[in-house]
Tab-separated table of C-alpha atoms and ligand atoms in Angstrom:
chain	number	residue	atom	x	y	z
V	5	MET	CA	169.713	91.175	47.907
V	6	GLU	CA	172.500	92.535	45.716
V	7	LYS	CA	174.395	90.010	43.574
V	8	LEU	CA	177.265	90.293	41.107
V	9	LYS	CA	176.967	89.113	37.538
V	10	ILE	CA	180.256	88.484	35.763
V	11	THR	CA	180.609	87.560	32.108
V	12	GLY	CA	183.944	85.821	31.935
V	13	SER	CA	186.743	84.940	29.515
V	14	ARG	CA	187.685	88.517	28.660
V	15	VAL	CA	191.302	89.566	28.390
V	16	LEU	CA	191.890	92.279	30.989
V	17	SER	CA	194.542	94.938	30.706
V	18	GLY	CA	195.397	98.426	31.944
V	19	SER	CA	196.113	99.925	35.365
V	20	VAL	CA	194.350	99.692	38.655
V	21	ILE	CA	194.997	101.851	41.719
V	22	THR	CA	195.371	100.288	45.165
V	23	SER	CA	193.359	101.748	48.061
V	24	GLY	CA	194.516	102.184	51.648
V	25	ALA	CA	194.962	99.026	53.716
V	26	LYS	CA	191.820	97.891	55.540
V	27	ASN	CA	193.833	95.870	58.041
V	28	ALA	CA	196.031	98.856	58.904
V	29	ALA	CA	193.234	101.438	58.919
V	30	LEU	CA	191.065	99.393	61.325
V	31	PRO	CA	193.544	99.135	64.247
V	32	ILE	CA	194.782	102.692	63.607
V	33	LEU	CA	191.236	104.054	63.795
V	34	ALA	CA	190.766	102.105	67.061
V	35	ALA	CA	194.133	103.412	68.331
V	36	THR	CA	192.983	107.033	67.953
V	37	ILE	CA	191.234	106.356	71.300
V	38	LEU	CA	194.729	106.658	72.847
V	39	THR	CA	195.203	110.213	71.580
V	40	GLU	CA	193.922	113.598	72.729
V	41	GLY	CA	192.077	116.034	70.479
V	42	ARG	CA	191.803	115.799	66.719
V	43	THR	CA	193.343	113.171	64.432
V	44	ARG	CA	192.944	113.033	60.659
V	45	LEU	CA	193.567	109.789	58.773
V	46	PHE	CA	194.156	109.824	55.016
V	47	ASN	CA	194.096	107.046	52.393
V	48	VAL	CA	191.340	105.333	54.380
V	49	PRO	CA	189.664	102.672	52.188
V	50	GLY	CA	185.981	103.119	51.375
V	51	VAL	CA	184.921	99.682	52.630
V	52	VAL	CA	182.091	98.598	54.926
V	53	ASP	CA	184.454	97.477	57.732
V	54	MET	CA	185.670	101.062	58.057
V	55	ILE	CA	182.078	102.254	58.420
V	56	THR	CA	181.585	99.639	61.156
V	57	MET	CA	184.714	100.830	63.012
V	58	ARG	CA	183.504	104.434	62.735
V	59	LYS	CA	180.153	103.331	64.194
V	60	ILE	CA	181.974	101.672	67.093
V	61	LEU	CA	183.762	104.939	67.827
V	62	GLN	CA	180.567	106.965	67.386
V	63	ASN	CA	178.845	104.595	69.800
V	64	LEU	CA	181.511	105.548	72.369
V	65	GLY	CA	180.501	109.177	71.831
V	66	VAL	CA	183.542	109.948	69.666
V	67	GLU	CA	183.171	112.247	66.659
V	68	ALA	CA	184.314	110.309	63.573
V	69	LYS	CA	183.355	111.916	60.288
V	70	GLU	CA	184.555	112.189	56.710
V	71	VAL	CA	186.850	115.154	56.026
V	72	GLU	CA	184.857	117.485	53.792
V	73	GLY	CA	185.465	116.823	50.118
V	74	ARG	CA	187.777	113.816	50.814
V	75	ARG	CA	186.044	110.465	50.721
V	76	ASP	CA	189.332	108.765	51.723
V	77	ALA	CA	189.857	110.836	54.877
V	78	VAL	CA	188.373	110.580	58.364
V	79	GLU	CA	188.553	113.150	61.155
V	80	ILE	CA	188.267	111.902	64.711
V	81	ASN	CA	187.793	113.905	67.863
V	82	ILE	CA	188.326	111.675	70.858
V	83	ASP	CA	187.583	114.292	73.516
V	84	SER	CA	183.827	113.724	73.202
V	85	LEU	CA	184.111	110.054	74.337
V	86	THR	CA	181.408	109.217	76.911
V	87	SER	CA	181.167	105.383	76.910
V	88	LEU	CA	183.641	102.501	77.220
V	89	GLU	CA	181.514	99.743	75.735
V	90	ALA	CA	181.535	98.022	72.311
V	91	PRO	CA	178.154	96.270	71.994
V	92	TYR	CA	177.352	92.834	70.596
V	93	ASP	CA	175.435	94.206	67.598
V	94	LEU	CA	178.546	95.911	66.218
V	95	VAL	CA	181.196	93.372	67.303
V	96	ARG	CA	179.298	90.471	65.703
V	97	LYS	CA	179.543	92.272	62.335
V	98	MET	CA	183.314	92.571	62.483
V	99	ARG	CA	185.790	90.790	64.743
V	100	ALA	CA	188.352	93.603	64.384
V	101	SER	CA	186.055	95.560	66.748
V	102	VAL	CA	188.005	93.891	69.528
V	103	SER	CA	190.900	96.230	68.727
V	104	VAL	CA	189.248	98.981	70.792
V	105	LEU	CA	189.837	96.889	73.943
V	106	GLY	CA	193.560	97.669	74.431
V	107	PRO	CA	193.234	101.407	73.710
V	108	MET	CA	190.233	101.913	76.069
V	109	LEU	CA	191.853	99.906	78.860
V	110	ALA	CA	195.158	101.784	78.528
V	111	LYS	CA	193.692	105.264	78.425
V	112	TYR	CA	190.588	105.052	80.612
V	113	GLY	CA	191.416	102.135	82.911
V	114	ARG	CA	188.481	99.990	81.848
V	115	ALA	CA	186.655	98.586	78.833
V	116	ARG	CA	183.628	96.399	78.149
V	117	VAL	CA	183.650	94.692	74.754
V	118	SER	CA	181.339	91.984	73.488
V	119	MET	CA	183.277	88.729	73.086
V	120	PRO	CA	183.580	87.997	69.344
V	121	GLY	CA	182.218	84.560	68.402
V	122	GLY	CA	183.737	82.156	65.879
V	123	CYS	CA	183.503	83.100	62.222
V	124	ALA	CA	183.373	81.452	58.792
V	125	ILE	CA	187.147	80.927	58.638
V	126	GLY	CA	187.855	79.635	62.157
V	127	GLU	CA	187.260	79.850	65.907
V	128	ARG	CA	189.492	82.896	66.261
V	129	PRO	CA	189.738	83.173	70.068
V	130	ILE	CA	191.288	86.258	71.730
V	131	ASP	CA	192.999	84.398	74.587
V	132	MET	CA	196.442	85.799	73.708
V	133	HIS	CA	195.149	89.409	73.750
V	134	LEU	CA	193.652	88.827	77.216
V	135	ALA	CA	196.742	87.011	78.569
V	136	ALA	CA	198.890	90.008	77.568
V	137	PHE	CA	196.551	92.460	79.319
V	138	SER	CA	196.621	90.261	82.454
V	139	LYS	CA	200.407	90.240	82.397
V	140	MET	CA	200.266	94.025	82.354
V	141	GLY	CA	198.180	93.989	85.536
V	142	ALA	CA	194.632	94.117	84.149
V	143	LYS	CA	191.751	92.300	85.810
V	144	ILE	CA	189.797	90.400	83.147
V	145	GLU	CA	186.285	89.089	83.705
V	146	MET	CA	183.714	87.480	81.439
V	147	ASN	CA	180.213	88.690	82.069
V	148	HIS	CA	177.104	87.916	80.009
V	149	GLY	CA	179.088	87.505	76.761
V	150	TYR	CA	181.235	90.564	77.422
V	151	VAL	CA	184.924	90.903	78.272
V	152	GLU	CA	185.301	93.375	81.111
V	153	ALA	CA	188.847	94.589	81.604
V	154	SER	CA	190.071	97.021	84.231
V	155	ALA	CA	193.353	98.361	85.612
V	156	LYS	CA	194.105	101.637	87.367
V	157	ARG	CA	197.188	101.957	85.176
V	158	LEU	CA	198.688	99.135	83.155
V	159	ARG	CA	202.335	98.387	83.879
V	160	GLY	CA	205.028	97.354	81.414
V	161	ALA	CA	205.632	93.597	81.142
V	162	GLU	CA	207.468	90.896	79.185
V	163	VAL	CA	204.904	89.353	76.858
V	164	CYS	CA	205.853	86.289	74.854
V	165	LEU	CA	203.087	85.390	72.423
V	166	ASP	CA	202.409	81.665	71.842
V	167	TYR	CA	201.801	82.499	68.167
V	168	PRO	CA	202.516	85.722	66.234
V	169	THR	CA	198.895	86.887	66.294
V	170	VAL	CA	198.307	90.066	64.296
V	171	GLY	CA	195.399	91.431	66.355
V	172	GLY	CA	197.003	90.294	69.612
V	173	THR	CA	200.259	92.109	68.787
V	174	GLU	CA	198.321	95.266	67.869
V	175	ASN	CA	196.186	95.208	71.012
V	176	THR	CA	199.267	94.648	73.201
V	177	ILE	CA	201.147	97.549	71.561
V	178	CYS	CA	198.141	99.804	72.175
V	179	ALA	CA	197.851	98.692	75.795
V	180	ALA	CA	201.582	99.304	76.342
V	181	VAL	CA	201.977	102.800	74.878
V	182	LEU	CA	200.428	104.498	77.925
V	183	ALA	CA	201.548	101.889	80.506
V	184	ASP	CA	203.910	102.546	83.370
V	185	GLY	CA	207.355	101.301	82.241
V	186	VAL	CA	208.660	99.197	79.380
V	187	THR	CA	206.830	96.351	77.616
V	188	VAL	CA	208.627	93.820	75.448
V	189	ILE	CA	206.617	91.685	73.023
V	190	ASP	CA	208.437	88.547	71.866
V	191	ASN	CA	207.252	86.382	68.972
V	192	ALA	CA	205.339	89.454	67.763
V	193	ALA	CA	203.576	89.389	64.395
V	194	ARG	CA	205.740	91.028	61.691
V	195	GLU	CA	202.978	92.077	59.284
V	196	PRO	CA	203.524	95.493	57.638
V	197	GLU	CA	200.219	96.626	59.193
V	198	ILE	CA	201.881	96.335	62.645
V	199	ALA	CA	204.671	98.655	61.502
V	200	ASP	CA	202.048	101.073	60.134
V	201	LEU	CA	200.189	101.119	63.466
V	202	ALA	CA	203.472	101.768	65.296
V	203	ALA	CA	204.403	104.563	62.857
V	204	PHE	CA	201.054	106.218	63.544
V	205	LEU	CA	201.460	105.889	67.326
V	206	ASN	CA	205.076	107.118	67.230
V	207	LYS	CA	203.966	110.160	65.239
V	208	ALA	CA	201.444	110.812	68.017
V	209	GLY	CA	204.251	110.659	70.634
V	210	ALA	CA	204.580	106.958	71.499
V	211	LYS	CA	207.968	105.256	71.950
V	212	ILE	CA	207.825	101.984	70.027
V	213	GLU	CA	210.875	100.247	68.572
V	214	GLY	CA	211.149	97.093	66.503
V	215	ALA	CA	207.639	97.016	64.983
V	216	GLY	CA	207.845	94.803	61.885
V	217	THR	CA	210.269	92.446	63.681
V	218	SER	CA	209.439	89.668	66.131
V	219	ARG	CA	210.647	91.682	69.163
V	220	ILE	CA	208.924	94.972	69.882
V	221	GLU	CA	209.835	97.305	72.746
V	222	ILE	CA	207.429	99.924	73.979
V	223	GLU	CA	208.284	102.540	76.581
V	224	GLY	CA	205.091	103.917	78.096
V	225	VAL	CA	204.475	107.675	77.808
V	226	ALA	CA	202.045	109.952	79.677
V	227	SER	CA	199.886	110.963	76.703
V	228	LEU	CA	199.578	110.983	72.906
V	229	SER	CA	198.490	113.903	70.783
V	230	GLY	CA	196.244	114.035	67.723
V	231	VAL	CA	198.068	113.891	64.358
V	232	ASP	CA	197.552	113.675	60.592
V	233	TYR	CA	198.511	110.234	59.236
V	234	THR	CA	198.362	108.506	55.835
V	235	ILE	CA	197.507	104.782	55.872
V	236	MET	CA	199.767	102.353	53.931
V	237	PRO	CA	198.510	100.755	50.669
V	238	ASP	CA	196.501	97.533	50.880
V	239	ARG	CA	198.890	94.686	50.055
V	240	ILE	CA	196.084	92.118	49.895
V	241	GLU	CA	194.041	94.194	47.463
V	242	ALA	CA	197.197	94.762	45.363
V	243	GLY	CA	197.973	91.035	45.474
V	244	THR	CA	194.413	90.203	44.408
V	245	TYR	CA	194.758	92.433	41.329
V	246	ALA	CA	198.189	90.989	40.547
V	247	ILE	CA	196.520	87.555	40.462
V	248	VAL	CA	193.833	89.012	38.149
V	249	GLY	CA	196.701	89.912	35.787
V	250	ALA	CA	197.997	86.341	35.979
V	251	LEU	CA	194.554	84.858	35.319
V	252	CYS	CA	193.181	87.239	32.709
V	253	GLY	CA	196.101	89.334	31.444
V	254	GLY	CA	196.737	91.027	29.074
V	255	GLU	CA	198.995	93.234	31.066
V	256	VAL	CA	197.763	94.517	34.406
V	257	VAL	CA	199.637	97.273	36.234
V	258	VAL	CA	198.820	97.550	39.931
V	259	GLN	CA	199.673	101.076	41.020
V	260	ASN	CA	200.181	102.831	44.387
V	261	CYS	CA	201.233	99.649	46.137
V	262	ASN	CA	204.363	98.428	47.925
V	263	PRO	CA	205.778	95.412	46.007
V	264	GLY	CA	208.159	94.769	48.919
V	265	HIS	CA	205.120	93.602	50.922
V	266	LEU	CA	204.302	90.937	48.321
V	267	THR	CA	207.671	89.289	47.696
V	268	VAL	CA	206.467	85.694	48.093
V	269	LEU	CA	203.395	86.190	45.901
V	270	LEU	CA	205.467	87.768	43.120
V	271	GLU	CA	207.981	84.918	43.266
V	272	LYS	CA	205.172	82.371	43.062
V	273	LEU	CA	203.568	84.188	40.115
V	274	ALA	CA	206.893	84.109	38.252
V	275	GLU	CA	207.254	80.400	39.106
V	276	ALA	CA	203.785	79.855	37.602
V	277	GLY	CA	205.140	81.257	34.336
V	278	CYS	CA	203.767	84.820	34.451
V	279	TYR	CA	205.779	87.878	33.512
V	280	VAL	CA	206.232	89.922	36.693
V	281	SER	CA	208.050	93.198	37.183
V	282	ALA	CA	207.982	95.818	39.911
V	283	THR	CA	208.993	99.412	40.543
V	284	ASP	CA	209.051	101.133	43.945
V	285	ASN	CA	205.285	101.500	43.923
V	286	SER	CA	203.817	99.364	41.145
V	287	ILE	CA	203.596	95.782	39.948
V	288	THR	CA	203.122	94.645	36.355
V	289	VAL	CA	201.830	91.134	35.684
V	290	ARG	CA	201.202	89.463	32.332
V	291	GLY	CA	199.440	86.129	32.327
V	292	CYS	CA	200.414	83.123	30.261
V	293	LYS	CA	198.123	80.704	28.445
V	294	ARG	CA	198.066	78.024	31.140
V	295	PRO	CA	199.935	78.718	34.391
V	296	ARG	CA	202.256	76.070	35.829
V	297	PRO	CA	201.144	74.406	39.088
V	298	VAL	CA	202.927	75.954	42.098
V	299	ASN	CA	202.543	74.780	45.696
V	300	ILE	CA	201.964	77.243	48.511
V	301	ALA	CA	201.549	77.070	52.289
V	302	THR	CA	200.202	80.062	54.185
V	303	HIS	CA	202.240	81.463	57.069
V	304	PRO	CA	202.441	84.631	59.134
V	305	TYR	CA	204.322	87.457	57.347
V	306	PRO	CA	206.681	87.308	55.496
V	307	GLY	CA	205.214	83.949	54.400
V	308	PHE	CA	202.471	83.529	51.824
V	309	PRO	CA	199.472	85.473	53.216
V	310	THR	CA	196.393	83.517	54.240
V	311	ASP	CA	194.403	86.471	52.884
V	312	LEU	CA	195.572	85.557	49.332
V	313	GLN	CA	195.158	81.785	49.602
V	314	ALA	CA	191.629	81.659	48.146
V	315	GLN	CA	192.571	83.925	45.226
V	316	TRP	CA	195.689	81.817	44.555
V	317	MET	CA	193.521	78.720	44.439
V	318	ALA	CA	191.376	80.317	41.713
V	319	LEU	CA	194.570	80.718	39.639
V	320	MET	CA	195.710	77.156	40.340
V	321	ALA	CA	192.307	75.867	39.146
V	322	PHE	CA	193.524	76.650	35.582
V	323	THR	CA	196.999	75.084	35.610
V	324	GLU	CA	198.296	72.169	33.619
V	325	GLY	CA	198.877	69.792	36.529
V	326	THR	CA	198.275	69.484	40.265
V	327	SER	CA	199.317	71.923	42.945
V	328	ILE	CA	199.085	71.742	46.725
V	329	VAL	CA	197.634	74.567	48.794
V	330	ARG	CA	198.097	74.311	52.549
V	331	GLU	CA	196.247	76.626	54.934
V	332	ALA	CA	198.245	76.832	58.152
V	333	VAL	CA	196.813	79.986	59.762
V	334	PHE	CA	193.050	79.398	60.021
V	335	GLU	CA	191.334	76.050	60.489
V	336	ARG	CA	188.325	76.520	58.170
V	337	ARG	CA	189.560	78.669	55.335
V	338	PHE	CA	188.499	76.456	52.412
V	339	MET	CA	184.883	77.635	52.181
V	340	HIS	CA	185.458	78.745	48.579
V	341	VAL	CA	186.337	75.169	47.532
V	342	PRO	CA	182.788	73.757	47.150
V	343	GLU	CA	181.820	76.907	45.222
V	344	LEU	CA	184.834	76.652	42.874
V	345	ARG	CA	183.916	73.004	42.358
V	346	ARG	CA	180.437	74.112	41.236
V	347	MET	CA	182.228	75.936	38.423
V	348	GLY	CA	184.087	72.763	37.416
V	349	ALA	CA	187.273	73.058	39.489
V	350	GLU	CA	188.913	69.800	40.549
V	351	ILE	CA	189.929	70.207	44.177
V	352	ARG	CA	190.333	67.555	46.878
V	353	VAL	CA	190.609	68.659	50.492
V	354	ASP	CA	192.226	66.658	53.244
V	355	GLY	CA	192.399	68.518	56.557
V	356	ASP	CA	194.413	71.706	56.062
V	357	THR	CA	195.580	70.723	52.573
V	358	ALA	CA	193.932	71.038	49.166
V	359	ALA	CA	195.137	69.348	45.986
V	360	VAL	CA	194.086	71.431	42.971
V	361	THR	CA	194.177	69.745	39.583
V	362	GLY	CA	193.933	72.384	36.907
V	363	VAL	CA	191.356	72.211	34.136
V	364	GLU	CA	191.327	74.010	30.804
V	365	ARG	CA	188.093	75.858	31.531
V	366	LEU	CA	185.809	76.646	34.426
V	367	VAL	CA	182.186	77.316	33.530
V	368	GLY	CA	180.236	80.117	35.223
V	369	ALA	CA	177.576	79.133	37.782
V	370	PRO	CA	175.574	80.674	40.621
V	371	VAL	CA	177.915	80.692	43.658
V	372	MET	CA	177.810	82.017	47.192
V	373	ALA	CA	180.414	84.131	48.983
V	374	THR	CA	181.232	83.228	52.601
V	375	ASP	CA	183.945	85.687	53.646
V	376	ILE	CA	185.919	88.584	52.186
V	377	ARG	CA	188.682	86.607	50.493
V	378	ALA	CA	186.462	83.687	49.418
V	379	SER	CA	184.336	86.305	47.606
V	380	ALA	CA	187.432	87.605	45.839
V	381	SER	CA	188.374	84.066	44.810
V	382	LEU	CA	184.942	83.495	43.238
V	383	PHE	CA	185.130	86.883	41.534
V	384	LEU	CA	188.494	85.959	39.995
V	385	ALA	CA	187.274	82.524	38.932
V	386	GLY	CA	184.222	84.168	37.348
V	387	LEU	CA	186.418	86.597	35.376
V	388	ALA	CA	188.355	83.700	33.853
V	389	ALA	CA	185.451	81.252	33.443
V	390	LYS	CA	183.299	80.668	30.398
V	391	ASN	CA	179.795	82.184	30.401
V	392	THR	CA	178.150	83.934	33.321
V	393	THR	CA	178.837	83.670	37.054
V	394	ILE	CA	176.405	85.082	39.593
V	395	ILE	CA	177.844	85.647	43.083
V	396	SER	CA	175.419	86.087	45.982
V	397	ARG	CA	176.120	87.425	49.504
V	398	ILE	CA	178.506	89.994	48.100
V	399	TYR	CA	178.229	92.067	51.278
V	400	HIS	CA	181.337	90.077	52.257
V	401	LEU	CA	183.186	91.594	49.286
V	402	ARG	CA	182.017	95.089	50.236
V	403	ARG	CA	183.626	94.665	53.667
V	404	GLY	CA	187.130	94.611	52.216
V	405	TYR	CA	187.378	95.724	48.566
V	406	GLU	CA	186.777	99.344	47.626
V	407	ARG	CA	184.837	99.862	44.357
V	408	ILE	CA	185.968	96.490	43.000
V	409	GLU	CA	183.529	96.409	40.048
V	410	GLU	CA	184.585	99.895	38.981
V	411	LYS	CA	188.278	99.009	39.247
V	412	LEU	CA	187.891	95.789	37.268
V	413	LYS	CA	185.641	97.400	34.667
V	414	GLY	CA	188.536	99.806	34.141
V	415	LEU	CA	190.564	96.764	33.048
V	416	GLY	CA	187.822	95.653	30.665
V	417	ALA	CA	185.835	93.238	32.855
V	418	ALA	CA	182.129	92.689	32.151
V	419	VAL	CA	180.612	92.896	35.615
V	420	GLU	CA	177.403	94.392	36.960
V	421	THR	CA	175.341	94.298	40.133
V	422	VAL	CA	171.934	92.711	39.868
V	423	ASP	CA	169.083	92.442	42.405
V	424	ASP	CA	167.141	89.329	43.285
F	509	EPU	N1	194.577	83.147	67.546
F	509	EPU	C1	194.410	82.510	68.757
F	509	EPU	N2	194.316	83.286	69.884
F	509	EPU	C2	194.390	84.640	69.852
F	509	EPU	C3	194.563	85.278	68.610
F	509	EPU	C4	194.661	84.500	67.469
F	509	EPU	O1	194.338	81.293	68.824
F	509	EPU	O2	194.310	85.279	70.933
F	509	EPU	C5	194.719	82.334	66.315
F	509	EPU	C6	193.556	82.557	65.337
F	509	EPU	O3	192.431	81.769	65.677
F	509	EPU	C7	194.180	82.180	64.009
F	509	EPU	C8	195.630	82.641	64.175
F	509	EPU	O4	195.842	82.766	65.584
F	509	EPU	O5	194.118	80.817	63.812
F	509	EPU	C9	195.953	83.951	63.492
F	509	EPU	O6	195.086	84.973	63.950
F	509	EPU	P1	195.522	86.499	64.032
F	509	EPU	O7	195.240	86.989	65.405
F	509	EPU	O8	196.892	86.663	63.503
F	509	EPU	O9	194.496	87.159	63.013
F	509	EPU	P2	193.556	88.407	63.258
F	509	EPU	O10	194.289	89.498	63.929
F	509	EPU	O11	192.274	87.952	63.862
F	509	EPU	C10	194.204	89.563	61.006
F	509	EPU	C11	193.486	90.079	59.794
F	509	EPU	C12	192.943	88.920	58.996
F	509	EPU	C13	194.127	88.049	58.581
F	509	EPU	C14	194.907	87.590	59.831
F	509	EPU	C15	196.147	86.790	59.499
F	509	EPU	C16	192.658	92.223	60.537
F	509	EPU	C17	191.522	93.096	60.879
F	509	EPU	N3	192.399	90.967	60.224
F	509	EPU	O12	193.252	88.832	61.760
F	509	EPU	O13	192.336	89.470	57.829
F	509	EPU	O14	193.665	86.931	57.875
F	509	EPU	O15	195.299	88.748	60.588
F	509	EPU	O16	196.984	87.510	58.677
F	509	EPU	O17	193.803	92.671	60.529
F	509	EPU	C18	190.800	89.623	56.043
F	509	EPU	O18	191.225	90.761	55.835
F	509	EPU	O19	190.032	89.031	55.241
F	509	EPU	C19	191.207	88.923	57.280
F	509	EPU	C20	190.576	87.843	57.748
């Protein structure tokens, strides 16, 4: 099995280009089910999760192929769809597969999707997605591990989410765009990826207002047409590289990103003592010798993103003092902690809170990745640590970071893939 070998303690500098956002591209690819004819998506990240979503569409009979000569572009032709089922074998690989449920139900009146199980970072139920569909008139049944949803035509409804779930907001928007009447989603997630999904759907003919705020109004329309659409930049990838600058800079310039999506992270980096500056589409970060300890608590957007918590902890492992990291979105998102400890980090966990006491040096060790962001955290720790770090199970990293070794080598990192 492929592993990553990192020789740490190098000063990294230069520029790195951000890819398209995985967490926008996934629901948008699923939402193409709502359209008619051909759609082309650009700035699609070359990550394994996108391949899985393409397989889900292909399994429905949909044509989903790379645009010739453009490895960041996908062309989808929905008219060849023949099936309305997302099978267990694909859904178990990626929970975001559940985002085909709303689009299939809205357009074809039924859908059968394997129920996603728990995952490394938490239970992650989909009760709020299903409650919203029920409110819109769908019949929901559980059968042999599958969710079976049906409705002749969904009708607009008032949906108040118990929690601003990202996937639940996206699935409800998709269900509502072809429904009969107006749907209002209150306590909606405000993540930029929601606004990107809505921008795509509006370009295709939907009538969605308020995406990016906690109240979204959707007036159902009869049909959506195929369009060309460019996916937003990946704020979590950009944030990960900004933290690389803080840990190992030198001066790292993260290009093709939207700094406005990372306000809290940039404030926290400055608080830690790093030099941070931003233009409309780039971020420059220079590290300092030892960062200052800075507390964070993860929250839905615009709070500190849970998807950057593990990477932030790698930075805090090097501070002069103790910082508190609280994970308030997922219940098990500290899987990187025992691995960071194997490299010499001093971290105590109590429930949803970790106290990180910085040390002068971490020392490379064999470590194991458990999810996408935990892998990134270990990668970052390895870049800053003394000696060599070997990370196994890097298929997690491949799910969410496009060409990460190549990008970091461009900054001067010593990293290579090795086989068992
Ligand atoms: N939740 C429920 N019931 C639901 C839905 C969610 O209890 O019906 C709970 C979850 O268990 C969790 C919390 O609500 O504790 C937040 O979950 P949310 O639905 O917001 O997350 P998601 O849609 O499953 C997306 C991203 C995650 C990211 C979270 C939070 C995609 C494909 N995934 O997941 O990204 O961490 O939002 O921002 O968009 C990653 O990229 O590594 C990743 C895990």
